[in-house]
Amino acid sequence: MKLPSISRITSSLKEILQRFPFLIFTTLLLFVISVLYVHRTDLFQIKDSVQNNFSFEDTLLKVSFILTLGLALHFAIHTFCERRKSTITTKLLLNGLAMIGFVIFYFMSNEMNTEFGIRLVCYGVGVHMLASVLAFWNEKNPLLFWKFNKDLFLRFLLAALFSNVLFAGIAGAIGSFDALFTVDVPSELYIDLFLLLLIVFNTFFFLGGIPKLDESYTADEINYPKSLKIFTQFVLLPLVVIYLLIMYAYTVKILFLWDWPRGMLTYMILGYSITGMLALLLLHPIQNLEGNRWIKIFSNWFYRALLPLVAVLGVAIFKRVSDYGITEERYFVIVLSVWLLCISLYFSFSKAKNIKFIPISLFILSFVTTVGPWGAFSVSQSSQLGRLENILVQNKLLTDGKLVKGSYDIPNKDYTSLTSILDFFNRDNEKGSGMYQQFLWGRVTLPDSLRTLYNSNPYGLLVELVIKPIPDGTDYSNNSRFNTIGLNNSNLNYADSLPYVYTIKDYNYFSKCIFYISTSDSNAVKSKTFITPTSVIKADYYVRTGIFTFTRQSDSVQCTFDLKTYYSDINKLKEIEDASSIAYTSEELYAKKIAAISTYTIEKISDNKSFSVKLLINSINGSKEKNDIDLYDIDILVQLK
């Protein structure tokens, strides 16, 4: 195979620039913005203005995300115009409208908040669906649409392969040069190289293999890759069948025991359905060929087999919504469930079975669901505010429609729901956003003092209003859950951080000990050696039993700690406290933190009184299910005498 000549490379670059001018401009601008973001600290001395709610870093990042959408949108416009031989005026008009759309999107959200992230994902899906279907949206032959997307898919994989291999090779060469010649290569150089290959090279390489969409581009000859057929027919489809059987077996178990998992089932069904549809789309052009009729039969029965799973999916999401209301996440699960039902019915009973229905419907949904009173944001806000009002009304917390300071005891379940709702409305407060708070205060009246307090600490609102939960007598010791105990416990961080200062009175030496434990370490012994001027002390932690021993090597005198029993005792107290206590004022927090030092301190003295060890527990991560305890990460401070 001959290497491409310089003239051929130059000719290809010229052709790419002539065919995709707007896309190339967006690519280069995205690369520049991304590099500026990487080097923002070195190149700019700009202080963010909190009062004007401006963040230079967020602006660069936000622009780069929007430009990423621009790549797909400009590509979609190009394929549409090239297929229809549009005039230069039409191209300029459509691409100009796209740029105006980017500017509007930028100013729709002032910050990099939750709403912006959701819109970014939705619009990203939308513009990619548009790029896949726009050039052939009114073509009667769906095979032409399939051929075009097959070409895009294979070219994308090839471009990704070349880009990653180039990055690995060049980065390895730079690293070798750095190691051999002791040259101080800045770490940002690797990031710049990655961005250059990912954004510039990858885009040019991808565009260089896109066929021209003129009259010569037809579906008369579809070169179906044999490797793709083997992968889909003998790997992907069997996996789909296996997962279908697993999903049906799991569904039978759920219906028999009526024990619904928390959210897991929803994502399993959606993931399985999308994988199955992808496999059938890949096999679409060969399903009518002789010897492949079984593919068409499987396709019909696959979509019909989805219908019972969609019904189970509907019940699962209904249970979650009835208990916790609608959030943006649950909103999109509902939308995808309805979409999956429509797709299943369409491909099960429609004679047309046009595969373009999938990307077109997804394109419409990606934009419709983010605007208007029916959109994700309005619906989720209204749902959570409705839950809040119901809790306030049911527990008689409103006086003439206002929250006033008093002393309220409410059921623990309502208290937990109240804190989760406050978290929902306050989730973007760290970025300075007042959108959710303004929406909340428009319906629930609060004095300015409480409103200011809530904006800095949502739990402080519960403290000032004196809203407390009524313990419900739940046996928290039997809960299956992950938990963390120790001085770094996040539950003590409601107010400004109060750093701990430890006394080492009566002890000679002070050190740190950290053990990271994985599931493969169930029978392991984690060890660490402490060397002092007078002795060597070996610490051994036995993962299975939770026994932690400190042995002085000179005379084998030992101090022993049982961390699993300690974890169980402390965790039980902590769980009951979490379920029954409210947030703390600054004074209460200070007192609690001082008391926590003794709570999270363990001291052992050897039998002959000559050796002492004191442990200060920074954190112990573990899980407890009934009487079974597993500890994972242990971070302690060790004092020796």
PDB file of C-alpha atoms in Angstrom, residues 140-344:
ATOM      1  CA  LYS A 140     -38.918   6.478   0.048  1.00  0.00           C
ATOM      2  CA  ASN A 141     -36.210   3.834   0.111  1.00  0.00           C
ATOM      3  CA  PRO A 142     -35.076   3.354   3.753  1.00  0.00           C
ATOM      4  CA  LEU A 143     -32.037   1.382   2.551  1.00  0.00           C
ATOM      5  CA  LEU A 144     -30.416   4.608   1.358  1.00  0.00           C
ATOM      6  CA  PHE A 145     -30.831   6.054   4.853  1.00  0.00           C
ATOM      7  CA  TRP A 146     -29.368   2.851   6.310  1.00  0.00           C
ATOM      8  CA  LYS A 147     -26.395   2.905   3.926  1.00  0.00           C
ATOM      9  CA  PHE A 148     -25.555   6.497   4.804  1.00  0.00           C
ATOM     10  CA  ASN A 149     -25.604   5.815   8.543  1.00  0.00           C
ATOM     11  CA  LYS A 150     -23.579   2.634   8.057  1.00  0.00           C
ATOM     12  CA  ASP A 151     -20.927   4.706   6.274  1.00  0.00           C
ATOM     13  CA  LEU A 152     -20.962   7.280   9.084  1.00  0.00           C
ATOM     14  CA  PHE A 153     -20.744   4.589  11.758  1.00  0.00           C
ATOM     15  CA  LEU A 154     -17.789   2.771  10.203  1.00  0.00           C
ATOM     16  CA  ARG A 155     -15.952   6.010   9.432  1.00  0.00           C
ATOM     17  CA  PHE A 156     -16.471   7.173  13.014  1.00  0.00           C
ATOM     18  CA  LEU A 157     -14.997   3.938  14.375  1.00  0.00           C
ATOM     19  CA  LEU A 158     -12.017   4.191  12.027  1.00  0.00           C
ATOM     20  CA  ALA A 159     -11.385   7.836  12.946  1.00  0.00           C
ATOM     21  CA  ALA A 160     -11.570   7.005  16.657  1.00  0.00           C
ATOM     22  CA  LEU A 161      -9.118   4.126  16.189  1.00  0.00           C
ATOM     23  CA  PHE A 162      -6.587   6.269  14.309  1.00  0.00           C
ATOM     24  CA  SER A 163      -6.901   9.151  16.790  1.00  0.00           C
ATOM     25  CA  ASN A 164      -6.374   6.942  19.836  1.00  0.00           C
ATOM     26  CA  VAL A 165      -3.442   5.058  18.309  1.00  0.00           C
ATOM     27  CA  LEU A 166      -1.788   8.321  17.296  1.00  0.00           C
ATOM     28  CA  PHE A 167      -2.265   9.779  20.766  1.00  0.00           C
ATOM     29  CA  ALA A 168      -0.878   6.673  22.457  1.00  0.00           C
ATOM     30  CA  GLY A 169       2.132   6.636  20.127  1.00  0.00           C
ATOM     31  CA  ILE A 170       2.992  10.322  20.307  1.00  0.00           C
ATOM     32  CA  ALA A 171       2.319  10.560  24.048  1.00  0.00           C
ATOM     33  CA  GLY A 172       4.506   7.504  24.586  1.00  0.00           C
ATOM     34  CA  ALA A 173       7.288   9.082  22.534  1.00  0.00           C
ATOM     35  CA  ILE A 174       7.080  12.319  24.530  1.00  0.00           C
ATOM     36  CA  GLY A 175       7.071  10.373  27.787  1.00  0.00           C
ATOM     37  CA  SER A 176      10.117   8.366  26.703  1.00  0.00           C
ATOM     38  CA  PHE A 177      11.957  11.545  25.706  1.00  0.00           C
ATOM     39  CA  ASP A 178      11.073  13.026  29.087  1.00  0.00           C
ATOM     40  CA  ALA A 179      12.339   9.971  30.968  1.00  0.00           C
ATOM     41  CA  LEU A 180      15.528   9.450  28.976  1.00  0.00           C
ATOM     42  CA  PHE A 181      16.686  13.063  28.685  1.00  0.00           C
ATOM     43  CA  THR A 182      15.179  14.333  31.972  1.00  0.00           C
ATOM     44  CA  VAL A 183      13.311  17.083  30.154  1.00  0.00           C
ATOM     45  CA  ASP A 184      10.557  18.690  32.170  1.00  0.00           C
ATOM     46  CA  VAL A 185       7.534  18.173  29.904  1.00  0.00           C
ATOM     47  CA  PRO A 186       4.470  20.011  31.286  1.00  0.00           C
ATOM     48  CA  SER A 187       1.443  17.822  31.847  1.00  0.00           C
ATOM     49  CA  GLU A 188      -0.711  20.274  29.874  1.00  0.00           C
ATOM     50  CA  LEU A 189       1.195  19.245  26.725  1.00  0.00           C
ATOM     51  CA  TYR A 190      -0.431  15.812  26.843  1.00  0.00           C
ATOM     52  CA  ILE A 191      -3.862  17.405  27.205  1.00  0.00           C
ATOM     53  CA  ASP A 192      -3.150  19.750  24.272  1.00  0.00           C
ATOM     54  CA  LEU A 193      -2.071  16.787  22.169  1.00  0.00           C
ATOM     55  CA  PHE A 194      -5.219  14.888  23.121  1.00  0.00           C
ATOM     56  CA  LEU A 195      -7.417  17.853  22.181  1.00  0.00           C
ATOM     57  CA  LEU A 196      -5.570  18.357  18.878  1.00  0.00           C
ATOM     58  CA  LEU A 197      -6.084  14.743  17.838  1.00  0.00           C
ATOM     59  CA  LEU A 198      -9.583  14.379  19.279  1.00  0.00           C
ATOM     60  CA  ILE A 199     -11.000  17.608  17.883  1.00  0.00           C
ATOM     61  CA  VAL A 200      -8.946  18.582  14.819  1.00  0.00           C
ATOM     62  CA  PHE A 201      -7.399  15.396  13.438  1.00  0.00           C
ATOM     63  CA  ASN A 202     -10.407  13.211  14.266  1.00  0.00           C
ATOM     64  CA  THR A 203     -12.815  15.637  12.574  1.00  0.00           C
ATOM     65  CA  PHE A 204     -10.675  16.054   9.428  1.00  0.00           C
ATOM     66  CA  PHE A 205     -10.143  12.302   9.156  1.00  0.00           C
ATOM     67  CA  PHE A 206     -13.849  11.606   9.630  1.00  0.00           C
ATOM     68  CA  LEU A 207     -14.921  14.188   7.045  1.00  0.00           C
ATOM     69  CA  GLY A 208     -12.330  12.949   4.559  1.00  0.00           C
ATOM     70  CA  GLY A 209     -14.172   9.645   4.269  1.00  0.00           C
ATOM     71  CA  ILE A 210     -17.726  10.986   3.926  1.00  0.00           C
ATOM     72  CA  PRO A 211     -19.056  10.225   0.424  1.00  0.00           C
ATOM     73  CA  LYS A 212     -20.607  12.993  -1.665  1.00  0.00           C
ATOM     74  CA  LEU A 213     -24.376  12.827  -1.510  1.00  0.00           C
ATOM     75  CA  ASP A 214     -25.087  13.492  -5.170  1.00  0.00           C
ATOM     76  CA  GLU A 215     -27.028  11.381  -7.686  1.00  0.00           C
ATOM     77  CA  SER A 216     -24.304   8.761  -7.701  1.00  0.00           C
ATOM     78  CA  TYR A 217     -24.993   7.958  -4.053  1.00  0.00           C
ATOM     79  CA  THR A 218     -27.708   5.305  -4.316  1.00  0.00           C
ATOM     80  CA  ALA A 219     -28.825   2.162  -2.551  1.00  0.00           C
ATOM     81  CA  ASP A 220     -28.425  -0.039  -5.646  1.00  0.00           C
ATOM     82  CA  GLU A 221     -25.311  -1.627  -4.206  1.00  0.00           C
ATOM     83  CA  ILE A 222     -24.983  -1.999  -0.470  1.00  0.00           C
ATOM     84  CA  ASN A 223     -21.649  -3.416   0.548  1.00  0.00           C
ATOM     85  CA  TYR A 224     -22.579  -5.096   3.807  1.00  0.00           C
ATOM     86  CA  PRO A 225     -19.403  -5.747   5.839  1.00  0.00           C
ATOM     87  CA  LYS A 226     -19.025  -9.432   6.615  1.00  0.00           C
ATOM     88  CA  SER A 227     -17.434  -8.669   9.984  1.00  0.00           C
ATOM     89  CA  LEU A 228     -20.444  -6.552  10.940  1.00  0.00           C
ATOM     90  CA  LYS A 229     -22.807  -9.379  10.000  1.00  0.00           C
ATOM     91  CA  ILE A 230     -20.837 -11.932  12.031  1.00  0.00           C
ATOM     92  CA  PHE A 231     -20.667  -9.625  15.059  1.00  0.00           C
ATOM     93  CA  THR A 232     -24.352  -8.757  14.977  1.00  0.00           C
ATOM     94  CA  GLN A 233     -25.732 -12.164  14.011  1.00  0.00           C
ATOM     95  CA  PHE A 234     -23.565 -14.387  16.194  1.00  0.00           C
ATOM     96  CA  VAL A 235     -22.627 -12.109  19.104  1.00  0.00           C
ATOM     97  CA  LEU A 236     -25.095  -9.269  19.594  1.00  0.00           C
ATOM     98  CA  LEU A 237     -28.340 -11.104  18.807  1.00  0.00           C
ATOM     99  CA  PRO A 238     -27.608 -14.116  21.055  1.00  0.00           C
ATOM    100  CA  LEU A 239     -26.842 -11.697  23.890  1.00  0.00           C
ATOM    101  CA  VAL A 240     -30.172  -9.978  23.251  1.00  0.00           C
ATOM    102  CA  VAL A 241     -31.975 -13.326  23.513  1.00  0.00           C
ATOM    103  CA  ILE A 242     -30.152 -14.227  26.729  1.00  0.00           C
ATOM    104  CA  TYR A 243     -30.999 -10.894  28.311  1.00  0.00           C
ATOM    105  CA  LEU A 244     -34.603 -11.220  27.158  1.00  0.00           C
ATOM    106  CA  LEU A 245     -34.910 -14.518  29.018  1.00  0.00           C
ATOM    107  CA  ILE A 246     -33.243 -12.991  32.092  1.00  0.00           C
ATOM    108  CA  MET A 247     -35.602 -10.015  32.016  1.00  0.00           C
ATOM    109  CA  TYR A 248     -38.658 -12.255  31.742  1.00  0.00           C
ATOM    110  CA  ALA A 249     -37.435 -14.472  34.592  1.00  0.00           C
ATOM    111  CA  TYR A 250     -36.765 -11.420  36.734  1.00  0.00           C
ATOM    112  CA  THR A 251     -40.190 -10.010  35.875  1.00  0.00           C
ATOM    113  CA  VAL A 252     -41.852 -13.256  36.996  1.00  0.00           C
ATOM    114  CA  LYS A 253     -39.943 -13.041  40.278  1.00  0.00           C
ATOM    115  CA  ILE A 254     -41.064  -9.452  40.825  1.00  0.00           C
ATOM    116  CA  LEU A 255     -44.706 -10.263  40.091  1.00  0.00           C
ATOM    117  CA  PHE A 256     -44.612 -13.320  42.338  1.00  0.00           C
ATOM    118  CA  LEU A 257     -42.951 -11.597  45.314  1.00  0.00           C
ATOM    119  CA  TRP A 258     -44.202  -8.078  44.509  1.00  0.00           C
ATOM    120  CA  ASP A 259     -40.780  -6.767  45.546  1.00  0.00           C
ATOM    121  CA  TRP A 260     -39.895  -3.933  43.199  1.00  0.00           C
ATOM    122  CA  PRO A 261     -36.229  -2.854  42.933  1.00  0.00           C
ATOM    123  CA  ARG A 262     -35.389   0.817  43.383  1.00  0.00           C
ATOM    124  CA  GLY A 263     -34.723   2.186  39.913  1.00  0.00           C
ATOM    125  CA  MET A 264     -32.560  -0.712  38.727  1.00  0.00           C
ATOM    126  CA  LEU A 265     -35.312  -2.444  36.729  1.00  0.00           C
ATOM    127  CA  THR A 266     -36.075   0.703  34.764  1.00  0.00           C
ATOM    128  CA  TYR A 267     -32.557   1.105  33.431  1.00  0.00           C
ATOM    129  CA  MET A 268     -32.207  -2.616  32.748  1.00  0.00           C
ATOM    130  CA  ILE A 269     -35.308  -2.681  30.516  1.00  0.00           C
ATOM    131  CA  LEU A 270     -34.376   0.531  28.705  1.00  0.00           C
ATOM    132  CA  GLY A 271     -30.792  -0.630  28.163  1.00  0.00           C
ATOM    133  CA  TYR A 272     -31.878  -4.039  26.908  1.00  0.00           C
ATOM    134  CA  SER A 273     -34.457  -2.514  24.545  1.00  0.00           C
ATOM    135  CA  ILE A 274     -32.010  -0.063  23.011  1.00  0.00           C
ATOM    136  CA  THR A 275     -29.391  -2.804  22.530  1.00  0.00           C
ATOM    137  CA  GLY A 276     -31.930  -5.037  20.808  1.00  0.00           C
ATOM    138  CA  MET A 277     -33.086  -2.250  18.495  1.00  0.00           C
ATOM    139  CA  LEU A 278     -29.476  -1.448  17.598  1.00  0.00           C
ATOM    140  CA  ALA A 279     -28.843  -5.098  16.671  1.00  0.00           C
ATOM    141  CA  LEU A 280     -31.942  -5.236  14.464  1.00  0.00           C
ATOM    142  CA  LEU A 281     -31.064  -1.931  12.790  1.00  0.00           C
ATOM    143  CA  LEU A 282     -27.622  -3.260  11.928  1.00  0.00           C
ATOM    144  CA  LEU A 283     -29.197  -6.343  10.310  1.00  0.00           C
ATOM    145  CA  HIS A 284     -32.014  -4.445   8.579  1.00  0.00           C
ATOM    146  CA  PRO A 285     -30.811  -4.579   4.915  1.00  0.00           C
ATOM    147  CA  ILE A 286     -30.210  -8.338   4.881  1.00  0.00           C
ATOM    148  CA  GLN A 287     -33.391  -9.472   6.613  1.00  0.00           C
ATOM    149  CA  ASN A 288     -35.183 -10.087   3.286  1.00  0.00           C
ATOM    150  CA  LEU A 289     -32.321 -12.007   1.672  1.00  0.00           C
ATOM    151  CA  GLU A 290     -32.611 -15.710   1.136  1.00  0.00           C
ATOM    152  CA  GLY A 291     -31.439 -17.589   4.187  1.00  0.00           C
ATOM    153  CA  ASN A 292     -32.017 -14.621   6.495  1.00  0.00           C
ATOM    154  CA  ARG A 293     -35.801 -14.683   6.806  1.00  0.00           C
ATOM    155  CA  TRP A 294     -35.404 -15.639  10.433  1.00  0.00           C
ATOM    156  CA  ILE A 295     -34.092 -12.134  11.116  1.00  0.00           C
ATOM    157  CA  LYS A 296     -37.401 -10.602  10.000  1.00  0.00           C
ATOM    158  CA  ILE A 297     -39.348 -13.090  12.111  1.00  0.00           C
ATOM    159  CA  PHE A 298     -37.120 -12.359  15.112  1.00  0.00           C
ATOM    160  CA  SER A 299     -37.603  -8.616  14.575  1.00  0.00           C
ATOM    161  CA  ASN A 300     -41.400  -8.932  14.674  1.00  0.00           C
ATOM    162  CA  TRP A 301     -41.377 -11.042  17.815  1.00  0.00           C
ATOM    163  CA  PHE A 302     -38.713  -8.934  19.514  1.00  0.00           C
ATOM    164  CA  TYR A 303     -40.905  -5.835  19.512  1.00  0.00           C
ATOM    165  CA  ARG A 304     -43.915  -7.849  20.632  1.00  0.00           C
ATOM    166  CA  ALA A 305     -41.857  -9.365  23.429  1.00  0.00           C
ATOM    167  CA  LEU A 306     -41.057  -5.842  24.588  1.00  0.00           C
ATOM    168  CA  LEU A 307     -44.703  -5.030  25.306  1.00  0.00           C
ATOM    169  CA  PRO A 308     -44.948  -6.975  28.614  1.00  0.00           C
ATOM    170  CA  LEU A 309     -41.627  -5.483  29.714  1.00  0.00           C
ATOM    171  CA  VAL A 310     -42.911  -2.004  28.885  1.00  0.00           C
ATOM    172  CA  ALA A 311     -45.954  -2.710  31.062  1.00  0.00           C
ATOM    173  CA  VAL A 312     -43.681  -3.725  33.956  1.00  0.00           C
ATOM    174  CA  LEU A 313     -41.605  -0.614  33.299  1.00  0.00           C
ATOM    175  CA  GLY A 314     -44.733   1.510  33.554  1.00  0.00           C
ATOM    176  CA  VAL A 315     -45.700  -0.006  36.909  1.00  0.00           C
ATOM    177  CA  ALA A 316     -42.148   0.464  38.253  1.00  0.00           C
ATOM    178  CA  ILE A 317     -41.974   4.141  37.331  1.00  0.00           C
ATOM    179  CA  PHE A 318     -45.545   4.695  38.591  1.00  0.00           C
ATOM    180  CA  LYS A 319     -44.534   3.380  42.012  1.00  0.00           C
ATOM    181  CA  ARG A 320     -41.514   5.690  42.138  1.00  0.00           C
ATOM    182  CA  VAL A 321     -43.522   8.730  41.058  1.00  0.00           C
ATOM    183  CA  SER A 322     -46.354   8.027  43.499  1.00  0.00           C
ATOM    184  CA  ASP A 323     -43.834   7.831  46.359  1.00  0.00           C
ATOM    185  CA  TYR A 324     -41.401  10.611  45.444  1.00  0.00           C
ATOM    186  CA  GLY A 325     -43.010  12.728  42.743  1.00  0.00           C
ATOM    187  CA  ILE A 326     -41.540  13.634  39.381  1.00  0.00           C
ATOM    188  CA  THR A 327     -37.978  14.838  38.902  1.00  0.00           C
ATOM    189  CA  GLU A 328     -36.281  15.507  35.574  1.00  0.00           C
ATOM    190  CA  GLU A 329     -34.729  12.041  35.684  1.00  0.00           C
ATOM    191  CA  ARG A 330     -38.081  10.319  36.231  1.00  0.00           C
ATOM    192  CA  TYR A 331     -39.692  12.579  33.636  1.00  0.00           C
ATOM    193  CA  PHE A 332     -37.334  11.353  30.946  1.00  0.00           C
ATOM    194  CA  VAL A 333     -37.779   7.755  32.066  1.00  0.00           C
ATOM    195  CA  ILE A 334     -41.535   8.221  31.597  1.00  0.00           C
ATOM    196  CA  VAL A 335     -41.007   9.798  28.174  1.00  0.00           C
ATOM    197  CA  LEU A 336     -38.662   7.003  27.073  1.00  0.00           C
ATOM    198  CA  SER A 337     -41.131   4.412  28.345  1.00  0.00           C
ATOM    199  CA  VAL A 338     -43.947   5.918  26.281  1.00  0.00           C
ATOM    200  CA  TRP A 339     -41.589   6.196  23.300  1.00  0.00           C
ATOM    201  CA  LEU A 340     -40.588   2.558  23.703  1.00  0.00           C
ATOM    202  CA  LEU A 341     -44.261   1.549  23.797  1.00  0.00           C
ATOM    203  CA  CYS A 342     -44.938   3.464  20.571  1.00  0.00           C
ATOM    204  CA  ILE A 343     -41.892   1.942  18.866  1.00  0.00           C
ATOM    205  CA  SER A 344     -42.916  -1.555  19.943  1.00  0.00           C
TER     206      SER A 344
END
